[in-house]
Short mmCIF file of C-alpha atoms in Angstrom, two decimals:
data_model
loop_
_atom_site.label_atom_id
_atom_site.label_comp_id
_atom_site.label_asym_id
_atom_site.label_seq_id
_atom_site.Cartn_x
_atom_site.Cartn_y
_atom_site.Cartn_z
CA UNK A 133 19.96 36.10 -48.70
CA UNK A 134 22.74 35.71 -51.26
CA UNK A 135 26.33 35.70 -50.09
CA UNK A 136 29.24 37.44 -51.84
CA UNK A 137 31.72 35.15 -53.55
CA UNK A 138 35.11 34.75 -51.87
CA UNK A 139 37.93 36.98 -53.18
CA UNK A 140 39.54 35.76 -56.38
CA UNK A 141 42.77 34.95 -54.52
CA UNK A 142 40.99 32.36 -52.38
CA UNK A 143 41.05 29.35 -54.70
CA UNK A 144 42.23 25.76 -54.60
CA UNK A 145 45.22 26.78 -56.70
CA UNK A 146 46.10 29.40 -54.07
CA UNK A 147 45.90 26.74 -51.36
CA UNK A 148 48.21 24.51 -53.38
CA UNK A 149 50.68 27.38 -53.70
CA UNK A 150 50.49 27.98 -49.95
CA UNK A 151 51.14 24.30 -49.30
CA UNK A 152 54.28 24.38 -51.42
CA UNK A 153 55.56 27.34 -49.40
CA UNK A 154 54.93 25.97 -45.92
CA UNK A 155 55.53 22.25 -46.45
CA UNK A 156 59.18 22.39 -45.27
CA UNK A 157 58.04 23.90 -41.97
CA UNK A 158 55.03 21.74 -41.00
CA UNK A 159 54.29 18.11 -40.19
CA UNK A 160 52.35 16.00 -42.67
CA UNK A 161 50.01 14.82 -39.94
CA UNK A 162 48.54 11.32 -40.15
CA UNK A 163 45.02 10.23 -40.96
CA UNK A 164 43.87 7.50 -38.58
CA UNK A 165 40.87 5.18 -38.57
CA UNK A 166 39.12 3.57 -35.62
CA UNK A 167 36.70 0.66 -35.93
CA UNK A 168 34.98 1.35 -32.61
CA UNK A 169 34.15 4.95 -33.43
CA UNK A 170 33.02 4.11 -36.95
CA UNK A 171 30.76 1.38 -35.56
CA UNK A 172 29.30 3.81 -33.02
CA UNK A 173 28.58 6.31 -35.78
CA UNK A 174 26.76 3.57 -37.71
CA UNK A 175 24.62 2.60 -34.72
CA UNK A 176 21.27 4.22 -33.97
CA UNK A 177 21.20 6.30 -30.80
CA UNK A 178 19.00 4.85 -28.07
CA UNK A 179 15.59 6.59 -27.85
CA UNK A 180 16.32 7.56 -24.23
CA UNK A 181 19.43 9.41 -25.42
CA UNK A 182 17.14 11.75 -27.35
CA UNK A 183 14.93 12.54 -24.38
CA UNK A 184 14.92 16.21 -23.39
CA UNK A 185 16.42 17.14 -26.77
CA UNK A 186 14.81 18.69 -29.86
CA UNK A 187 14.71 15.17 -31.33
CA UNK A 188 12.71 13.55 -28.54
CA UNK A 189 10.09 11.20 -29.96
CA UNK A 190 11.77 10.92 -33.35
CA UNK A 191 13.07 7.71 -34.87
CA UNK A 192 16.87 7.75 -34.38
CA UNK A 193 18.79 8.03 -37.63
CA UNK A 194 20.84 5.18 -39.03
CA UNK A 195 23.59 6.65 -41.24
CA UNK A 196 26.28 4.59 -42.94
CA UNK A 197 29.72 6.15 -42.64
CA UNK A 198 33.40 5.40 -42.41
CA UNK A 199 35.47 7.88 -40.42
CA UNK A 200 38.98 9.13 -41.16
CA UNK A 201 40.61 11.32 -38.51
CA UNK A 202 43.08 14.03 -39.56
CA UNK A 203 45.27 14.40 -36.47
CA UNK A 204 46.34 18.03 -36.34
CA UNK A 205 46.82 17.51 -32.61
CA UNK A 206 50.13 16.00 -33.76
CA UNK A 207 51.04 19.13 -35.72
CA UNK A 208 53.88 21.43 -34.59
CA UNK A 209 52.80 23.33 -31.45
CA UNK A 210 49.95 20.83 -31.20
CA UNK A 211 47.46 22.52 -33.51
CA UNK A 212 46.57 23.35 -37.11
CA UNK A 213 47.24 27.07 -36.62
CA UNK A 214 50.91 26.72 -37.46
CA UNK A 215 49.87 26.29 -41.11
CA UNK A 216 48.29 29.72 -41.41
CA UNK A 217 50.98 31.36 -39.31
CA UNK A 218 53.84 30.07 -41.45
CA UNK A 219 52.03 31.10 -44.61
CA UNK A 220 51.32 34.60 -43.31
CA UNK A 221 54.89 35.15 -42.14
CA UNK A 222 56.31 33.75 -45.39
CA UNK A 223 54.18 36.17 -47.39
CA UNK A 224 55.16 38.98 -45.03
CA UNK A 225 58.83 38.30 -45.71
CA UNK A 226 58.20 38.36 -49.46
CA UNK A 227 56.54 41.76 -49.13
CA UNK A 228 59.03 43.01 -46.49
CA UNK A 229 56.86 43.70 -44.42
CA UNK A 230 48.23 33.17 -33.57
CA UNK A 231 49.65 32.77 -30.40
CA UNK A 232 52.05 29.78 -30.34
CA UNK A 233 51.85 29.24 -34.10
CA UNK A 234 52.67 32.82 -35.06
CA UNK A 235 55.43 32.89 -32.45
CA UNK A 236 57.00 29.72 -33.85
CA UNK A 237 56.82 30.99 -37.42
CA UNK A 238 58.35 34.32 -36.46
CA UNK A 239 61.07 32.55 -34.47
CA UNK A 240 61.89 30.33 -37.45
CA UNK A 241 62.43 33.36 -39.67
CA UNK A 242 64.11 35.45 -36.91
CA UNK A 243 61.30 38.00 -36.80
CA UNK A 244 60.27 39.50 -33.43
CA UNK A 245 56.74 38.41 -32.51
CA UNK A 246 54.41 40.35 -30.24
CA UNK A 247 51.40 38.28 -29.17
CA UNK A 248 48.36 39.86 -27.51
CA UNK A 249 46.54 37.30 -25.38
CA UNK A 250 43.66 37.61 -22.91
CA UNK A 251 44.81 37.26 -19.33
CA UNK A 252 42.30 34.42 -18.94
CA UNK A 253 44.02 32.31 -21.63
CA UNK A 254 44.70 28.75 -20.54
CA UNK A 255 48.08 28.27 -18.81
CA UNK A 256 49.14 25.69 -21.40
CA UNK A 257 48.63 28.16 -24.27
CA UNK A 258 50.49 30.92 -22.44
CA UNK A 259 53.37 28.57 -21.66
CA UNK A 260 53.48 27.28 -25.22
CA UNK A 261 53.61 30.80 -26.63
CA UNK A 262 56.29 31.85 -24.18
CA UNK A 263 58.35 28.79 -25.13
CA UNK A 264 58.69 30.22 -28.65
CA UNK A 265 60.39 33.35 -27.24
CA UNK A 266 57.49 35.60 -28.19
CA UNK A 267 56.82 38.91 -26.48
CA UNK A 268 53.48 38.36 -24.75
CA UNK A 269 51.20 41.30 -24.02
CA UNK A 270 48.19 40.53 -21.84
CA UNK A 271 44.82 42.20 -22.27
CA UNK A 272 41.42 41.90 -20.72
CA UNK A 273 38.92 39.53 -22.28
CA UNK A 274 36.79 42.14 -24.06
CA UNK A 275 37.36 43.44 -27.55
CA UNK A 276 37.86 47.00 -26.32
CA UNK A 277 40.62 45.94 -23.95
CA UNK A 278 42.28 43.75 -26.56
CA UNK A 279 42.22 46.36 -29.30
CA UNK A 280 43.69 48.98 -26.96
CA UNK A 281 46.66 46.74 -26.19
CA UNK A 282 47.12 45.88 -29.88
CA UNK A 283 47.15 49.59 -30.77
CA UNK A 284 49.76 50.30 -28.09
CA UNK A 285 51.99 47.45 -29.29
CA UNK A 286 51.83 48.62 -32.92
CA UNK A 287 52.56 52.20 -31.87
CA UNK A 288 55.51 51.21 -29.69
CA UNK A 289 57.08 48.57 -31.96
CA UNK A 290 55.97 49.31 -35.51
CA UNK A 291 54.84 45.69 -35.80
CA UNK A 292 52.55 44.45 -38.58
CA UNK A 293 49.20 43.11 -37.39
CA UNK A 294 48.37 39.56 -38.49
CA UNK A 295 44.80 38.65 -37.45
CA UNK A 296 44.39 35.18 -35.92
CA UNK A 297 42.01 33.89 -38.57
CA UNK A 298 40.28 36.56 -40.68
CA UNK A 299 42.98 37.10 -43.30
CA UNK A 300 43.41 35.48 -46.73
CA UNK A 301 46.95 34.31 -45.97
CA UNK A 302 45.76 32.60 -42.79
CA UNK A 303 42.78 31.02 -44.54
CA UNK A 304 44.92 29.66 -47.38
CA UNK A 305 47.48 28.26 -44.95
CA UNK A 306 44.85 26.49 -42.86
CA UNK A 307 43.28 25.07 -46.00
CA UNK A 308 46.42 23.10 -46.82
CA UNK A 309 45.30 20.33 -44.50
CA UNK A 310 42.38 19.61 -46.85
CA UNK A 311 44.78 18.78 -49.68
CA UNK A 312 46.48 16.26 -47.41
CA UNK A 313 43.20 14.78 -46.15
CA UNK A 314 41.96 14.19 -49.67
CA UNK A 315 45.16 12.47 -50.79
CA UNK A 316 45.56 10.43 -47.60
CA UNK A 317 41.98 9.17 -47.50
CA UNK A 318 41.97 8.30 -51.19
CA UNK A 319 45.13 6.22 -50.62
CA UNK A 320 43.42 4.32 -47.80
CA UNK A 321 40.27 3.58 -49.77
CA UNK A 322 39.67 0.81 -52.25
CA UNK A 323 39.84 1.61 -55.93
CA UNK A 324 36.81 3.55 -57.09
CA UNK A 325 36.02 4.99 -53.66
CA UNK A 326 36.77 8.56 -52.61
CA UNK A 327 36.36 11.07 -49.83
CA UNK A 328 32.74 12.21 -49.63
CA UNK A 329 32.78 14.84 -46.89
CA UNK A 330 34.89 16.69 -44.33
CA UNK A 331 33.67 18.07 -41.02
CA UNK A 332 35.77 20.54 -39.05
CA UNK A 333 35.43 22.69 -35.92
CA UNK A 334 34.39 26.30 -36.45
CA UNK A 335 35.43 29.19 -34.22
CA UNK A 336 36.68 32.21 -36.12
CA UNK A 337 36.35 30.13 -39.26
CA UNK A 338 39.87 30.32 -40.67
CA UNK A 339 40.31 26.56 -40.80
CA UNK A 340 36.80 25.77 -42.03
CA UNK A 341 37.04 28.49 -44.68
CA UNK A 342 40.40 27.21 -45.87
CA UNK A 343 39.13 23.65 -46.11
CA UNK A 344 36.07 24.84 -48.02
CA UNK A 345 38.20 26.79 -50.49
CA UNK A 346 40.59 23.88 -50.98
CA UNK A 347 37.77 21.39 -51.64
CA UNK A 348 35.53 23.66 -53.68
CA UNK A 349 34.66 22.09 -57.00
CA UNK A 350 35.96 18.64 -56.03
CA UNK A 351 32.61 17.14 -55.09
CA UNK A 352 33.66 16.75 -51.45
CA UNK A 353 31.05 18.24 -49.10
CA UNK A 354 32.23 20.46 -46.24
CA UNK A 355 30.46 20.85 -42.88
CA UNK A 356 31.20 22.90 -39.77
CA UNK A 357 30.67 22.02 -36.11
CA UNK A 358 30.31 24.33 -33.11
CA UNK A 359 29.45 24.22 -29.40
CA UNK A 360 25.91 25.34 -28.55
CA UNK A 361 26.69 26.45 -24.97
CA UNK A 362 25.79 30.11 -24.32
CA UNK A 363 25.31 30.78 -28.03
CA UNK A 364 28.70 29.46 -29.08
CA UNK A 365 27.14 28.33 -32.38
CA UNK A 366 27.29 31.86 -33.78
CA UNK A 367 28.17 30.75 -37.32
CA UNK A 368 25.20 28.38 -37.51
CA UNK A 369 22.85 31.02 -36.10
CA UNK A 370 24.23 33.71 -38.38
CA UNK A 371 23.85 31.61 -41.51
CA UNK A 372 20.32 30.68 -40.47
CA UNK A 373 19.43 34.35 -39.93
CA UNK A 374 21.30 35.58 -43.00
CA UNK A 375 23.45 37.99 -40.99
CA UNK A 376 26.87 37.61 -39.37
CA UNK A 377 26.96 37.47 -35.58
CA UNK A 378 29.71 39.88 -34.57
CA UNK A 379 30.11 39.13 -30.87
CA UNK A 380 30.07 35.89 -28.91
CA UNK A 381 29.76 35.51 -25.16
CA UNK A 382 30.38 31.92 -24.22
CA UNK A 383 32.56 30.00 -21.80
CA UNK A 384 32.17 26.64 -23.52
CA UNK A 385 34.76 24.01 -22.63
CA UNK A 386 35.67 24.18 -26.34
CA UNK A 387 37.64 27.33 -25.56
CA UNK A 388 39.29 27.44 -28.98
CA UNK A 389 35.86 28.06 -30.56
CA UNK A 390 34.79 31.07 -28.51
CA UNK A 391 35.15 33.55 -31.37
CA UNK A 392 32.74 34.72 -34.09
CA UNK A 393 33.33 34.66 -37.82
CA UNK A 394 35.21 37.55 -39.41
CA UNK A 395 34.35 39.29 -42.67
CA UNK A 396 36.43 37.01 -44.90
CA UNK A 397 35.43 33.79 -43.17
CA UNK A 398 31.76 34.78 -43.12
CA UNK A 399 31.74 35.34 -46.88
CA UNK A 400 32.98 31.80 -47.43
CA UNK A 401 31.13 29.91 -44.70
CA UNK A 402 27.77 31.56 -45.37
CA UNK A 403 28.01 30.49 -49.02
CA UNK A 404 26.44 27.04 -49.35
CA UNK A 405 28.49 26.38 -52.47
CA UNK A 406 31.45 26.20 -50.08
CA UNK A 407 30.08 25.04 -46.71
CA UNK A 408 26.94 22.94 -46.99
CA UNK A 409 25.77 23.28 -43.38
CA UNK A 410 26.78 23.92 -39.77
CA UNK A 411 25.76 21.93 -36.71
CA UNK A 412 25.96 22.44 -32.95
CA UNK A 413 26.63 20.07 -30.06
CA UNK A 414 26.22 20.30 -26.30
CA UNK A 415 28.91 20.36 -23.63
CA UNK A 416 27.98 16.79 -22.69
CA UNK A 417 28.28 15.72 -26.33
CA UNK A 418 31.79 17.21 -26.41
CA UNK A 419 32.78 15.45 -23.18
CA UNK A 420 31.45 12.12 -24.41
CA UNK A 421 33.28 12.41 -27.73
CA UNK A 422 36.50 13.49 -26.03
CA UNK A 423 36.32 10.53 -23.66
CA UNK A 424 35.94 8.15 -26.61
CA UNK A 425 38.95 9.64 -28.41
CA UNK A 426 41.14 9.53 -25.31
CA UNK A 427 40.17 5.99 -24.37
CA UNK A 428 39.62 4.32 -27.75
CA UNK A 429 42.08 6.12 -30.02
CA UNK A 430 44.68 7.01 -27.37
CA UNK A 431 44.85 10.49 -28.92
CA UNK A 432 45.47 13.51 -26.70
CA UNK A 433 42.98 16.12 -27.92
CA UNK A 434 41.45 19.32 -26.59
CA UNK A 435 37.66 19.77 -26.34
CA UNK A 436 37.51 22.02 -29.41
CA UNK A 437 39.03 19.24 -31.52
CA UNK A 438 36.18 16.77 -31.10
CA UNK A 439 33.10 18.84 -31.97
CA UNK A 440 33.08 17.31 -35.45
CA UNK A 441 33.07 13.78 -34.09
CA UNK A 442 30.42 14.78 -31.53
CA UNK A 443 28.25 16.03 -34.37
CA UNK A 444 28.56 12.75 -36.25
CA UNK A 445 27.73 10.69 -33.16
CA UNK A 446 25.05 12.78 -31.46
CA UNK A 447 23.50 15.45 -33.70
CA UNK A 448 20.40 13.87 -35.23
CA UNK A 449 20.05 16.62 -37.83
CA UNK A 450 23.47 15.72 -39.21
CA UNK A 451 22.85 11.99 -38.92
CA UNK A 452 19.49 12.24 -40.70
CA UNK A 453 21.06 14.37 -43.44
CA UNK A 454 23.72 11.72 -44.10
CA UNK A 455 21.13 8.94 -44.11
CA UNK A 456 18.95 10.90 -46.52
CA UNK A 457 21.66 12.05 -48.94
CA UNK A 458 23.87 8.95 -48.91
CA UNK A 459 21.04 6.45 -49.23
CA UNK A 460 22.49 2.94 -49.43
CA UNK A 461 26.01 4.27 -49.95
CA UNK A 462 28.55 4.51 -47.14
CA UNK A 463 29.92 8.03 -46.79
CA UNK A 464 33.67 8.39 -46.25
CA UNK A 465 34.01 11.34 -43.88
CA UNK A 466 37.19 13.18 -42.96
CA UNK A 467 37.03 14.37 -39.34
CA UNK A 468 39.49 17.09 -38.31
CA UNK A 469 41.06 16.87 -34.87
CA UNK A 470 42.16 20.50 -34.77
CA UNK A 471 44.53 20.38 -31.80
CA UNK A 472 45.70 18.97 -28.51
CA UNK A 473 46.63 22.08 -26.56
CA UNK A 474 45.38 21.12 -23.14
CA UNK A 475 46.75 19.58 -19.96
CA UNK A 476 46.03 16.62 -17.74
CA UNK A 477 44.86 19.07 -15.07
CA UNK A 478 42.43 20.75 -17.47
CA UNK A 479 41.05 17.43 -18.67
CA UNK A 480 40.63 16.24 -15.09
CA UNK A 481 38.71 19.40 -14.25
CA UNK A 482 36.44 18.99 -17.28
CA UNK A 483 35.45 15.46 -16.31
CA UNK A 484 35.18 16.25 -12.62
CA UNK A 485 33.33 19.54 -13.01
CA UNK A 486 31.22 20.32 -9.94
CA UNK A 487 28.10 22.52 -9.97
CA UNK A 488 30.11 25.49 -8.65
CA UNK A 489 32.49 25.33 -11.62
CA UNK A 490 29.63 25.22 -14.10
CA UNK A 491 27.91 28.11 -12.33
CA UNK A 492 31.08 30.19 -12.70
CA UNK A 493 31.19 29.44 -16.43
CA UNK A 494 27.53 30.38 -16.70
CA UNK A 495 28.22 33.77 -15.10
CA UNK A 496 31.41 34.57 -16.95
CA UNK A 497 34.89 35.35 -15.74
CA UNK A 498 36.53 38.48 -14.45
CA UNK A 499 38.00 40.87 -17.00
CA UNK A 500 40.81 43.22 -16.06
CA UNK A 501 38.36 45.93 -15.07
CA UNK A 502 36.67 43.58 -12.59
CA UNK A 503 33.51 42.92 -14.63
CA UNK A 504 32.38 39.38 -15.32
CA UNK A 505 32.63 38.99 -19.08
CA UNK A 506 33.03 36.35 -21.73
CA UNK A 507 33.02 38.39 -24.91
CA UNK A 508 34.89 37.76 -28.12
CA UNK A 509 34.74 39.58 -31.42
CA UNK A 510 36.02 38.76 -34.86
CA UNK A 511 39.73 39.18 -35.50
#
């Protein structure tokens, strides 16, 4: 099934223009390397590690890679989303008229911000949004409940709706990190070497789409990573089926990736000229990768941030693809750490999860109407 081309405004030149606009308001986050994690990625998985997986009985892959970590966990408000928010608000100001990120951008430009958040949002994200003096409006966790609250807020305040990810301004803003990754990695590499690929988490797809637009035509391959728990890999499944998945019901620990692709992000991500492939990882893969980052890199990251690294380390489809396409060459891969919006308490709970906790996640959580739900739709 062919995919429509992205709108004409979504180009590398547009990303460069967005970067020029927002650069005074964002951090130029560092790119780090780590010998231990690169060595692990270059080591075959043990055959027993593939038992009870779809790769059981296969010869473990032996890719050759060097990893470069773009640390958006060190970005303002602790996540990449500030890029898209600042770009959207800047464009809004020019025309007169994302949670913590949108609140910060609005605060910077003295614009009132009304943020609609599910009542089951993590305490750290609620506190972070409130710290930016935003007006928080809580909704239930279903799309119907959320849209009803959004409609009421717009009616009462006359506010302009800025979707969290499915908007060209957001996509272009998020894509600015790809320009930085490319320059930073090329500076770190020896003469004649260059960045070969970037892998990034995929939830609603704003960041992955932006990266794909920014790197289109450069020869740098772009890949997406998702959690597989309870069908959280909606983008991968949708691309495989040739049809966008419009609703996701998952309580993966990668809570920032619990949303499906929107119309704009689908058009980009489903186009293999922009995103070459998507891969999924398990909850245990995410935990293992997060533990490595915390202990070996001393980086404070949230579960959503490490799905790309988990894919490189544990997804044999990805590892075999790299081995096959790179051949004897070592691939230089940019790995996006999308954010660090979590708490010590949340991390402790993740690594000490008891069967009762997992059972609750399997069932879902209570919405405002008392039903157990875990439903998200594109926005």
